[in-house]
């Protein structure tokens, strides 16, 4: 079983181009199903979640090829509407194919998606939105069979009771295939939703409002082939920034919009780091040691992202002073805490709250990734720790980070993968 071996305590320095956003490219790849022709996506990160999505597209009858950082999808000949369970289980975001397949073929048969490591992750909002648009959905023994009701899909007003990212994206895709106007009220406002909208607009869709909580789609408009560049990954950027904050040094990130990182940058600044931003870049100069900061409460965008909670916690655990974290999005998102404790962290968890008391410096240990961002958090902790850390279960990390070890070496870190 391969693992990263990390020798901590070396300050980071240099410039790194952040790869394309995982949470953007997955729905955009699904959206390619709506285009009966060839789409080219640039800045498409090489991640296991992306490979799994390409496998699904191929199975459905698309051509899907990678050329460097571009992926070429030709969905002219989509001929299947069913996705087998083993592909659905690979990742939670496969549920996005429900809306895309309904829009393209008027039917979808798939199983409940995988990716339950953060606690229960229901899809009731996704299903309610699609039913409201006219889909009939049968749920039987973990399988979902969806088809249009007799009148076909029809645009209408949809209200989401929680601003779910995935449900908003599913509703947007399905609505593109529905004649009439769909208004999504209470939608998520994440930058990745804006990126999905920009792709759809570039392909000719009549959709607007992403970035606000009301999104309007004039559906039934035929889409055309498009070449599109995926936005930079704000969570990968947050990871490299927290790594530099934990290890010290000065790091410049390019290819990421600082205004997608406002909540994270505010925390790092409060912890004593110095930040400079430009249109597509962020420069962080680390403060050693980091200081404890005001409570970090995860919230839908533009609040502090749940995906950066473990990563910031790992950096602050090796700083000085106390910080309270409150996880408001997922029920079981503190699984990294036990692993951080092996490295000497002092973290008390009570329900949704976790009190981190900085210990000055963590120490190396043998630890295990518990999930994607939890695994990245252990790497961040290890870079600032004294001594050697081994981080195993790298498959979690590969879901969301392209060449994490190589990128960190570019910045001067002592990290290598032991096969
Ligand atoms: C997306 C991101 C994930 C991020 C999360 C929150 C992708 C591929 N994944 O996940 O990285 O952590 O947003 O920013 O973009 N909920 C329901 N019913 C539903 C759907 C969601 O109750 O039908 C709840 C969830 O349990 C959770 C909350 O809504 O408590 C937010 O989840 P959601 O925004 O849907 O997350 P994902 O789209 O799964």
CSV table of C-alpha atoms and ligand atoms in Angstrom, one decimal:
chain,number,residue,atom,x,y,z
A,1,UNK,CA,0.0,0.0,0.0
A,2,UNK,CA,1.6,3.3,-1.1
A,3,UNK,CA,2.1,6.2,1.2
A,4,UNK,CA,3.6,9.7,1.3
A,5,UNK,CA,6.7,10.1,3.4
A,6,UNK,CA,7.0,13.7,4.5
A,7,UNK,CA,9.9,15.3,6.4
A,8,UNK,CA,8.4,18.3,8.0
A,9,UNK,CA,9.8,21.7,9.0
A,10,UNK,CA,11.0,22.9,5.6
A,11,UNK,CA,9.6,26.3,4.6
A,12,UNK,CA,7.9,26.4,1.2
A,13,UNK,CA,8.8,28.9,-1.5
A,14,UNK,CA,8.1,29.5,-5.2
A,15,UNK,CA,5.2,29.6,-7.7
A,16,UNK,CA,2.6,27.0,-8.5
A,17,UNK,CA,-0.2,27.0,-11.1
A,18,UNK,CA,-3.3,25.6,-9.5
A,19,UNK,CA,-5.1,22.9,-11.5
A,20,UNK,CA,-8.7,23.1,-12.7
A,21,UNK,CA,-11.5,22.7,-10.2
A,22,UNK,CA,-12.7,19.2,-9.5
A,23,UNK,CA,-16.1,20.4,-8.4
A,24,UNK,CA,-16.5,22.4,-11.6
A,25,UNK,CA,-15.2,19.9,-14.1
A,26,UNK,CA,-17.4,17.0,-12.9
A,27,UNK,CA,-20.8,18.7,-13.6
A,28,UNK,CA,-19.4,20.3,-16.8
A,29,UNK,CA,-18.4,16.8,-18.0
A,30,UNK,CA,-21.9,15.6,-17.3
A,31,UNK,CA,-23.2,18.7,-19.1
A,32,UNK,CA,-21.3,17.7,-22.2
A,33,UNK,CA,-24.0,15.0,-22.6
A,34,UNK,CA,-26.4,17.7,-23.5
A,35,UNK,CA,-24.3,18.7,-26.6
A,36,UNK,CA,-24.7,16.5,-29.6
A,37,UNK,CA,-21.2,17.2,-30.9
A,38,UNK,CA,-17.6,17.6,-29.7
A,39,UNK,CA,-16.7,19.7,-26.7
A,40,UNK,CA,-13.2,20.6,-25.6
A,41,UNK,CA,-12.5,21.3,-22.0
A,42,UNK,CA,-9.2,22.9,-21.1
A,43,UNK,CA,-7.6,23.0,-17.6
A,44,UNK,CA,-9.2,19.6,-16.9
A,45,UNK,CA,-7.4,18.1,-13.9
A,46,UNK,CA,-6.1,14.6,-14.0
A,47,UNK,CA,-7.9,13.1,-11.0
A,48,UNK,CA,-9.4,9.7,-10.3
A,49,UNK,CA,-12.8,11.3,-10.0
A,50,UNK,CA,-12.4,12.8,-13.5
A,51,UNK,CA,-11.2,9.4,-14.9
A,52,UNK,CA,-14.3,7.8,-13.3
A,53,UNK,CA,-16.5,10.4,-14.9
A,54,UNK,CA,-14.9,9.8,-18.3
A,55,UNK,CA,-15.5,6.1,-17.9
A,56,UNK,CA,-19.2,6.8,-17.3
A,57,UNK,CA,-19.4,9.0,-20.4
A,58,UNK,CA,-17.7,6.3,-22.6
A,59,UNK,CA,-20.1,3.7,-21.3
A,60,UNK,CA,-23.0,6.0,-22.3
A,61,UNK,CA,-21.7,6.1,-25.9
A,62,UNK,CA,-19.5,9.2,-25.8
A,63,UNK,CA,-16.0,9.5,-27.1
A,64,UNK,CA,-13.8,10.8,-24.3
A,65,UNK,CA,-10.1,11.4,-24.8
A,66,UNK,CA,-7.5,13.3,-22.9
A,67,UNK,CA,-4.8,15.4,-24.6
A,68,UNK,CA,-2.6,17.0,-22.0
A,69,UNK,CA,-4.7,19.2,-19.7
A,70,UNK,CA,-7.6,19.1,-22.3
A,71,UNK,CA,-10.4,16.6,-22.5
A,72,UNK,CA,-12.4,16.1,-25.7
A,73,UNK,CA,-15.9,14.8,-25.3
A,74,UNK,CA,-18.0,13.8,-28.3
A,75,UNK,CA,-21.6,13.1,-27.1
A,76,UNK,CA,-23.1,12.7,-30.7
A,77,UNK,CA,-23.8,9.1,-30.3
A,78,UNK,CA,-25.1,8.7,-26.7
A,79,UNK,CA,-27.0,5.4,-26.8
A,80,UNK,CA,-27.5,4.3,-23.2
A,81,UNK,CA,-29.2,5.8,-20.2
A,82,UNK,CA,-28.1,3.3,-17.5
A,83,UNK,CA,-25.0,3.6,-15.3
A,84,UNK,CA,-23.9,0.4,-13.6
A,85,UNK,CA,-23.6,0.3,-9.8
A,86,UNK,CA,-19.8,-0.1,-9.7
A,87,UNK,CA,-19.3,3.2,-11.6
A,88,UNK,CA,-21.9,5.0,-9.5
A,89,UNK,CA,-20.2,3.9,-6.3
A,90,UNK,CA,-16.9,5.6,-7.3
A,91,UNK,CA,-18.1,9.0,-6.3
A,92,UNK,CA,-21.0,11.0,-5.0
A,93,UNK,CA,-21.0,13.5,-7.8
A,94,UNK,CA,-22.1,10.8,-10.3
A,95,UNK,CA,-25.7,11.7,-9.2
A,96,UNK,CA,-25.3,14.7,-11.5
A,97,UNK,CA,-25.9,12.3,-14.5
A,98,UNK,CA,-29.5,12.0,-13.4
A,99,UNK,CA,-30.3,15.5,-14.6
A,100,UNK,CA,-28.0,15.3,-17.7
A,101,UNK,CA,-29.5,12.0,-18.9
A,102,UNK,CA,-33.0,13.2,-18.4
A,103,UNK,CA,-32.3,16.3,-20.4
A,104,UNK,CA,-30.6,14.4,-23.2
A,105,UNK,CA,-32.6,11.1,-23.4
A,106,UNK,CA,-35.6,11.6,-21.2
A,107,UNK,CA,-34.6,8.6,-19.1
A,108,UNK,CA,-31.9,7.5,-16.6
A,109,UNK,CA,-31.4,4.3,-14.7
A,110,UNK,CA,-28.7,4.3,-12.0
A,111,UNK,CA,-28.1,3.3,-8.4
A,112,UNK,CA,-27.6,5.5,-5.4
A,113,UNK,CA,-24.2,7.3,-5.6
A,114,UNK,CA,-21.3,6.4,-3.4
A,115,UNK,CA,-19.1,8.8,-1.4
A,116,UNK,CA,-20.7,8.6,2.1
A,117,UNK,CA,-17.6,9.3,4.2
A,118,UNK,CA,-18.9,12.6,5.5
A,119,UNK,CA,-22.1,11.1,7.1
A,120,UNK,CA,-25.5,10.6,5.5
A,121,UNK,CA,-25.7,12.4,2.2
A,122,UNK,CA,-29.3,12.2,1.0
A,123,UNK,CA,-30.4,13.1,-2.5
A,124,UNK,CA,-34.0,13.9,-1.7
A,125,UNK,CA,-33.6,17.5,-3.0
A,126,UNK,CA,-32.2,16.3,-6.3
A,127,UNK,CA,-35.2,13.9,-6.7
A,128,UNK,CA,-37.8,16.4,-5.6
A,129,UNK,CA,-36.4,19.0,-8.2
A,130,UNK,CA,-36.5,16.4,-11.0
A,131,UNK,CA,-40.0,15.2,-10.1
A,132,UNK,CA,-41.2,18.8,-10.1
A,133,UNK,CA,-40.0,19.1,-13.7
A,134,UNK,CA,-42.0,16.1,-14.7
A,135,UNK,CA,-39.8,13.1,-14.1
A,136,UNK,CA,-41.2,9.9,-12.7
A,137,UNK,CA,-38.7,8.3,-10.4
A,138,UNK,CA,-39.0,4.8,-9.0
A,139,UNK,CA,-36.7,4.0,-6.1
A,140,UNK,CA,-36.2,0.3,-5.5
A,141,UNK,CA,-33.5,-1.5,-3.5
A,142,UNK,CA,-30.9,1.2,-4.1
A,143,UNK,CA,-31.8,1.6,-7.8
A,144,UNK,CA,-33.3,4.7,-9.4
A,145,UNK,CA,-35.3,4.5,-12.6
A,146,UNK,CA,-36.3,7.9,-14.0
A,147,UNK,CA,-38.3,8.7,-17.0
A,148,UNK,CA,-40.4,11.6,-18.2
A,149,UNK,CA,-44.1,11.5,-17.4
A,150,UNK,CA,-46.5,11.3,-20.2
A,151,UNK,CA,-46.6,15.0,-20.9
A,152,UNK,CA,-42.8,15.1,-20.9
A,153,UNK,CA,-40.6,17.5,-18.9
A,154,UNK,CA,-41.9,21.0,-18.4
A,155,UNK,CA,-40.1,24.0,-16.9
A,156,UNK,CA,-41.5,25.5,-13.7
A,157,UNK,CA,-40.6,27.1,-10.4
A,158,UNK,CA,-38.5,25.0,-8.1
A,159,UNK,CA,-37.7,25.8,-4.5
A,160,UNK,CA,-34.7,24.2,-2.7
A,161,UNK,CA,-35.0,24.1,1.1
A,162,UNK,CA,-31.2,23.8,1.4
A,163,UNK,CA,-28.8,25.5,-1.1
A,164,UNK,CA,-27.4,22.1,-2.2
A,165,UNK,CA,-24.7,22.4,-4.7
A,166,UNK,CA,-25.4,19.1,-6.4
A,167,UNK,CA,-29.2,19.5,-6.4
A,168,UNK,CA,-28.8,23.0,-8.0
A,169,UNK,CA,-26.6,21.6,-10.7
A,170,UNK,CA,-28.9,18.6,-11.4
A,171,UNK,CA,-31.9,21.0,-11.6
A,172,UNK,CA,-29.9,23.3,-14.0
A,173,UNK,CA,-29.0,20.4,-16.3
A,174,UNK,CA,-32.5,18.9,-16.3
A,175,UNK,CA,-34.0,22.4,-16.9
A,176,UNK,CA,-31.9,22.8,-20.0
A,177,UNK,CA,-33.8,19.9,-21.5
A,178,UNK,CA,-37.3,21.1,-20.4
A,179,UNK,CA,-39.3,23.3,-22.7
A,180,UNK,CA,-40.5,26.4,-20.9
A,181,UNK,CA,-39.0,28.5,-18.1
A,182,UNK,CA,-37.6,26.9,-15.0
A,183,UNK,CA,-36.8,29.2,-12.0
A,184,UNK,CA,-34.6,27.6,-9.3
A,185,UNK,CA,-35.2,29.5,-6.0
A,186,UNK,CA,-32.9,29.0,-3.1
A,187,UNK,CA,-30.1,27.6,-5.3
A,188,UNK,CA,-26.4,27.3,-4.2
A,189,UNK,CA,-24.2,30.3,-5.1
A,190,UNK,CA,-20.8,28.5,-5.3
A,191,UNK,CA,-18.4,29.7,-8.0
A,192,UNK,CA,-18.6,26.2,-9.5
A,193,UNK,CA,-22.3,26.8,-10.3
A,194,UNK,CA,-21.3,30.0,-12.1
A,195,UNK,CA,-18.7,27.9,-14.1
A,196,UNK,CA,-21.3,25.4,-15.0
A,197,UNK,CA,-23.6,28.2,-16.2
A,198,UNK,CA,-20.8,29.8,-18.2
A,199,UNK,CA,-20.2,26.5,-20.0
A,200,UNK,CA,-23.9,26.1,-20.7
A,201,UNK,CA,-24.1,29.7,-22.0
A,202,UNK,CA,-21.1,29.2,-24.2
A,203,UNK,CA,-22.9,26.1,-25.7
A,204,UNK,CA,-26.0,28.2,-26.4
A,205,UNK,CA,-28.1,27.6,-23.3
A,206,UNK,CA,-30.4,30.4,-22.1
A,207,UNK,CA,-29.6,30.4,-18.4
A,208,UNK,CA,-28.8,33.2,-16.0
A,209,UNK,CA,-28.6,34.0,-12.3
A,210,UNK,CA,-25.8,31.7,-11.2
A,211,UNK,CA,-23.9,33.3,-8.3
A,212,UNK,CA,-27.3,34.5,-6.9
A,213,UNK,CA,-29.8,32.2,-5.3
A,214,UNK,CA,-32.3,32.5,-8.2
A,215,UNK,CA,-31.3,30.8,-11.5
A,216,UNK,CA,-33.6,31.0,-14.5
A,217,UNK,CA,-33.4,28.6,-17.5
A,218,UNK,CA,-35.3,28.9,-20.7
A,219,UNK,CA,-35.1,25.2,-21.6
A,220,UNK,CA,-35.4,23.2,-24.8
A,221,UNK,CA,-32.8,25.3,-26.7
A,222,UNK,CA,-30.5,23.0,-28.8
A,223,UNK,CA,-26.9,23.2,-27.6
A,224,UNK,CA,-23.8,23.4,-29.9
A,225,UNK,CA,-20.2,22.2,-29.5
A,226,UNK,CA,-18.0,24.5,-27.5
A,227,UNK,CA,-14.4,24.9,-26.3
A,228,UNK,CA,-14.2,25.9,-22.6
A,229,UNK,CA,-11.6,26.5,-19.9
A,230,UNK,CA,-12.5,25.2,-16.4
A,231,UNK,CA,-11.9,27.6,-13.5
A,232,UNK,CA,-9.1,27.1,-11.0
A,233,UNK,CA,-9.6,24.9,-8.0
A,234,UNK,CA,-10.2,27.1,-4.9
A,235,UNK,CA,-10.0,24.2,-2.5
A,236,UNK,CA,-6.6,22.9,-4.0
A,237,UNK,CA,-5.5,26.6,-3.7
A,238,UNK,CA,-6.6,26.7,-0.1
A,239,UNK,CA,-4.6,23.5,0.6
A,240,UNK,CA,-1.4,25.0,-0.8
A,241,UNK,CA,-1.9,28.2,1.1
A,242,UNK,CA,-2.5,26.3,4.4
A,243,UNK,CA,0.6,24.2,3.6
A,244,UNK,CA,2.7,27.4,3.3
A,245,UNK,CA,1.0,28.8,6.4
A,246,UNK,CA,1.9,25.7,8.4
A,247,UNK,CA,5.4,25.2,7.1
A,248,UNK,CA,6.3,28.9,6.7
A,249,UNK,CA,7.8,30.6,3.7
A,250,UNK,CA,6.4,32.4,0.7
A,251,UNK,CA,4.3,30.8,-2.0
A,252,UNK,CA,2.6,32.3,-5.1
A,253,UNK,CA,-0.4,30.6,-6.6
A,254,UNK,CA,-1.5,31.4,-10.1
A,255,UNK,CA,-4.6,30.3,-12.0
A,256,UNK,CA,-7.1,30.9,-9.2
A,257,UNK,CA,-9.4,33.8,-8.6
A,258,UNK,CA,-8.8,35.3,-5.1
A,259,UNK,CA,-12.4,36.4,-4.8
A,260,UNK,CA,-13.4,32.7,-4.7
A,261,UNK,CA,-11.2,32.3,-1.6
A,262,UNK,CA,-12.3,35.4,0.5
A,263,UNK,CA,-13.4,33.5,3.6
A,264,UNK,CA,-10.2,31.3,3.6
A,265,UNK,CA,-7.9,34.3,3.0
A,266,UNK,CA,-9.6,36.2,5.9
A,267,UNK,CA,-8.8,33.3,8.3
A,268,UNK,CA,-5.2,33.0,7.2
A,269,UNK,CA,-4.7,36.8,7.5
A,270,UNK,CA,-6.2,36.7,11.0
A,271,UNK,CA,-3.8,33.9,11.9
A,272,UNK,CA,-0.9,36.2,11.1
A,273,UNK,CA,-0.1,35.4,7.4
A,274,UNK,CA,0.5,38.2,4.9
A,275,UNK,CA,-1.5,38.0,1.7
A,276,UNK,CA,-1.2,39.8,-1.6
A,277,UNK,CA,-3.7,39.2,-4.4
A,278,UNK,CA,-3.9,40.0,-8.1
A,279,UNK,CA,-6.6,39.2,-10.7
A,280,UNK,CA,-5.6,35.5,-10.9
A,281,UNK,CA,-3.0,35.0,-8.2
A,282,UNK,CA,-2.5,34.9,-4.5
A,283,UNK,CA,0.8,35.3,-2.6
A,284,UNK,CA,1.0,34.1,1.0
A,285,UNK,CA,3.9,34.8,3.4
A,286,UNK,CA,3.6,32.5,6.3
A,287,UNK,CA,3.7,33.5,9.9
A,288,UNK,CA,5.5,31.2,12.3
A,289,UNK,CA,3.7,30.3,14.5
A,290,UNK,CA,0.1,30.8,13.3
A,291,UNK,CA,-2.2,32.4,15.9
A,292,UNK,CA,-5.6,31.1,17.0
A,293,UNK,CA,-8.5,32.9,15.3
A,294,UNK,CA,-12.2,33.8,15.7
A,295,UNK,CA,-14.6,30.8,15.4
A,296,UNK,CA,-14.6,29.2,11.9
A,297,UNK,CA,-18.1,28.2,11.0
A,298,UNK,CA,-18.6,26.3,7.7
A,299,UNK,CA,-21.5,27.7,5.6
A,300,UNK,CA,-22.7,27.7,2.0
A,301,UNK,CA,-20.7,30.0,-0.3
A,302,UNK,CA,-19.7,32.8,0.3
A,303,UNK,CA,-19.2,31.4,3.9
A,304,UNK,CA,-16.2,29.4,4.9
A,305,UNK,CA,-16.2,26.2,2.8
A,306,UNK,CA,-16.7,22.9,4.5
A,307,UNK,CA,-14.1,21.4,2.1
A,308,UNK,CA,-11.4,23.7,3.6
A,309,UNK,CA,-12.3,23.0,7.3
A,310,UNK,CA,-9.9,20.0,7.9
A,311,UNK,CA,-7.1,21.7,6.0
A,312,UNK,CA,-7.2,25.0,8.0
A,313,UNK,CA,-7.7,23.0,11.2
A,314,UNK,CA,-4.5,21.0,10.4
A,315,UNK,CA,-2.5,24.2,10.0
A,316,UNK,CA,-3.8,25.8,13.1
A,317,UNK,CA,-3.3,22.7,15.2
A,318,UNK,CA,0.5,23.2,14.9
A,319,UNK,CA,0.2,27.0,15.7
A,320,UNK,CA,-0.4,28.8,19.0
A,321,UNK,CA,-3.7,29.8,20.6
A,322,UNK,CA,-7.2,28.3,20.4
A,323,UNK,CA,-9.7,28.2,17.5
A,324,UNK,CA,-13.2,26.9,17.6
A,325,UNK,CA,-14.5,25.2,14.5
A,326,UNK,CA,-18.2,24.6,13.8
A,327,UNK,CA,-19.1,22.2,11.0
A,328,UNK,CA,-22.6,23.2,9.7
A,329,UNK,CA,-22.8,21.3,6.4
A,330,UNK,CA,-21.9,17.6,7.0
A,331,UNK,CA,-22.6,15.5,10.1
A,332,UNK,CA,-19.4,13.4,10.2
A,333,UNK,CA,-16.6,15.7,9.0
A,334,UNK,CA,-14.1,15.4,11.9
A,335,UNK,CA,-12.7,12.0,11.0
A,336,UNK,CA,-9.3,13.5,10.4
A,337,UNK,CA,-9.2,14.7,14.1
A,338,UNK,CA,-8.1,11.3,15.5
A,339,UNK,CA,-5.2,11.2,12.9
A,340,UNK,CA,-4.2,14.8,13.8
A,341,UNK,CA,-4.1,13.7,17.5
A,342,UNK,CA,-1.5,11.0,16.6
A,343,UNK,CA,0.6,13.9,15.5
A,344,UNK,CA,0.2,15.6,18.9
A,345,UNK,CA,-2.8,17.9,18.1
A,346,UNK,CA,-5.0,19.0,21.0
A,347,UNK,CA,-8.5,18.9,19.5
A,348,UNK,CA,-11.7,18.3,21.5
A,349,UNK,CA,-14.8,17.4,19.5
A,350,UNK,CA,-18.4,17.8,20.8
A,351,UNK,CA,-21.1,17.3,18.1
A,352,UNK,CA,-20.6,19.9,15.4
A,353,UNK,CA,-18.0,21.8,17.3
A,354,UNK,CA,-14.2,21.1,17.5
A,355,UNK,CA,-11.9,23.2,19.8
A,356,UNK,CA,-8.4,23.3,18.5
A,357,UNK,CA,-5.7,24.3,21.0
A,358,UNK,CA,-2.5,25.0,19.1
A,359,UNK,CA,0.4,23.0,20.6
A,360,UNK,CA,3.2,25.1,19.0
A,361,UNK,CA,4.4,22.3,16.8
A,362,UNK,CA,3.0,18.9,15.8
A,363,UNK,CA,5.3,15.9,15.5
A,364,UNK,CA,5.6,13.2,12.8
A,365,UNK,CA,3.5,10.1,13.0
A,366,UNK,CA,2.0,7.2,10.9
A,367,UNK,CA,-1.4,8.4,9.8
A,368,UNK,CA,-4.2,7.4,7.4
A,369,UNK,CA,-6.3,9.5,5.1
A,370,UNK,CA,-9.9,9.2,6.2
A,371,UNK,CA,-11.4,11.1,3.2
A,372,UNK,CA,-10.3,13.4,0.4
A,373,UNK,CA,-9.9,16.7,2.3
A,374,UNK,CA,-9.0,14.9,5.6
A,375,UNK,CA,-6.1,13.3,3.7
A,376,UNK,CA,-4.9,16.6,2.4
A,377,UNK,CA,-5.1,18.0,5.9
A,378,UNK,CA,-2.7,15.4,7.1
A,379,UNK,CA,-0.2,16.4,4.4
A,380,UNK,CA,-0.6,20.0,5.5
A,381,UNK,CA,0.0,19.1,9.2
A,382,UNK,CA,3.0,16.9,8.2
A,383,UNK,CA,4.7,19.8,6.3
A,384,UNK,CA,4.7,21.9,9.5
A,385,UNK,CA,5.5,19.1,11.9
A,386,UNK,CA,8.8,18.1,13.4
A,387,UNK,CA,10.1,14.8,12.1
A,388,UNK,CA,8.8,12.2,9.6
A,389,UNK,CA,5.1,11.5,8.8
A,390,UNK,CA,3.7,8.7,6.7
A,391,UNK,CA,0.3,9.4,5.2
A,392,UNK,CA,-1.4,6.3,3.7
A,393,UNK,CA,-4.7,5.7,1.8
A,394,UNK,CA,-3.6,8.0,-1.0
A,395,UNK,CA,-6.6,6.9,-3.1
A,396,UNK,CA,-8.7,9.5,-1.2
A,397,UNK,CA,-6.2,12.3,-2.0
A,398,UNK,CA,-6.0,11.3,-5.7
A,399,UNK,CA,-9.7,11.9,-6.1
A,400,UNK,CA,-9.1,15.7,-5.8
A,401,UNK,CA,-5.5,16.6,-6.2
A,402,UNK,CA,-3.3,16.2,-9.3
A,403,UNK,CA,0.3,15.4,-8.4
A,404,UNK,CA,0.1,16.8,-4.8
A,405,UNK,CA,3.5,15.4,-3.9
A,406,UNK,CA,5.2,16.7,-7.1
A,407,UNK,CA,3.7,20.1,-6.7
A,408,UNK,CA,4.8,20.4,-3.1
A,409,UNK,CA,8.3,19.3,-4.1
A,410,UNK,CA,8.3,22.1,-6.6
A,411,UNK,CA,7.7,24.4,-3.6
A,412,UNK,CA,10.6,22.9,-1.8
A,413,UNK,CA,8.8,20.3,0.4
A,414,UNK,CA,10.5,17.0,1.4
A,415,UNK,CA,7.7,14.6,0.3
A,416,UNK,CA,7.9,11.5,-1.7
A,417,UNK,CA,5.6,8.7,-2.5
A,418,UNK,CA,6.7,5.2,-1.4
A,419,UNK,CA,5.0,2.7,-3.7
B,1,LIG,C1,-20.7,19.6,-3.1
B,1,LIG,C2,-19.2,19.4,-3.3
B,1,LIG,C3,-18.5,19.0,-2.0
B,1,LIG,C4,-18.8,20.0,-1.0
B,1,LIG,C5,-20.3,20.3,-0.8
B,1,LIG,C6,-20.7,21.4,0.1
B,1,LIG,C7,-19.1,18.6,-5.6
B,1,LIG,C8,-18.8,17.4,-6.5
B,1,LIG,N1,-19.0,18.3,-4.3
B,1,LIG,O1,-21.2,18.4,-2.6
B,1,LIG,O2,-17.1,19.0,-2.3
B,1,LIG,O3,-18.3,19.5,0.3
B,1,LIG,O4,-20.9,20.6,-2.1
B,1,LIG,O5,-20.1,22.6,-0.3
B,1,LIG,O6,-19.4,19.7,-6.0
B,1,LIG,N2,-28.5,17.7,1.3
B,1,LIG,C9,-29.7,17.1,1.5
B,1,LIG,N3,-30.5,16.6,0.5
B,1,LIG,C10,-30.0,16.6,-0.8
B,1,LIG,C11,-28.7,17.2,-1.0
B,1,LIG,C12,-28.0,17.7,0.0
B,1,LIG,O7,-30.2,17.1,2.7
B,1,LIG,O8,-30.7,16.1,-1.7
B,1,LIG,C13,-27.7,18.2,2.3
B,1,LIG,C14,-26.4,17.5,2.6
B,1,LIG,O9,-26.6,16.4,3.4
B,1,LIG,C15,-25.5,18.5,3.2
B,1,LIG,C16,-26.0,19.8,2.5
B,1,LIG,O10,-27.3,19.5,2.0
B,1,LIG,O11,-25.8,18.6,4.6
B,1,LIG,C17,-25.1,20.3,1.4
B,1,LIG,O12,-24.8,19.3,0.5
B,1,LIG,P1,-24.5,19.6,-1.0
B,1,LIG,O13,-24.3,21.1,-1.2
B,1,LIG,O14,-25.6,19.0,-1.8
B,1,LIG,O15,-23.2,18.9,-1.3
B,1,LIG,P2,-22.8,18.1,-2.6
B,1,LIG,O16,-23.4,18.7,-3.8
B,1,LIG,O17,-23.0,16.6,-2.3
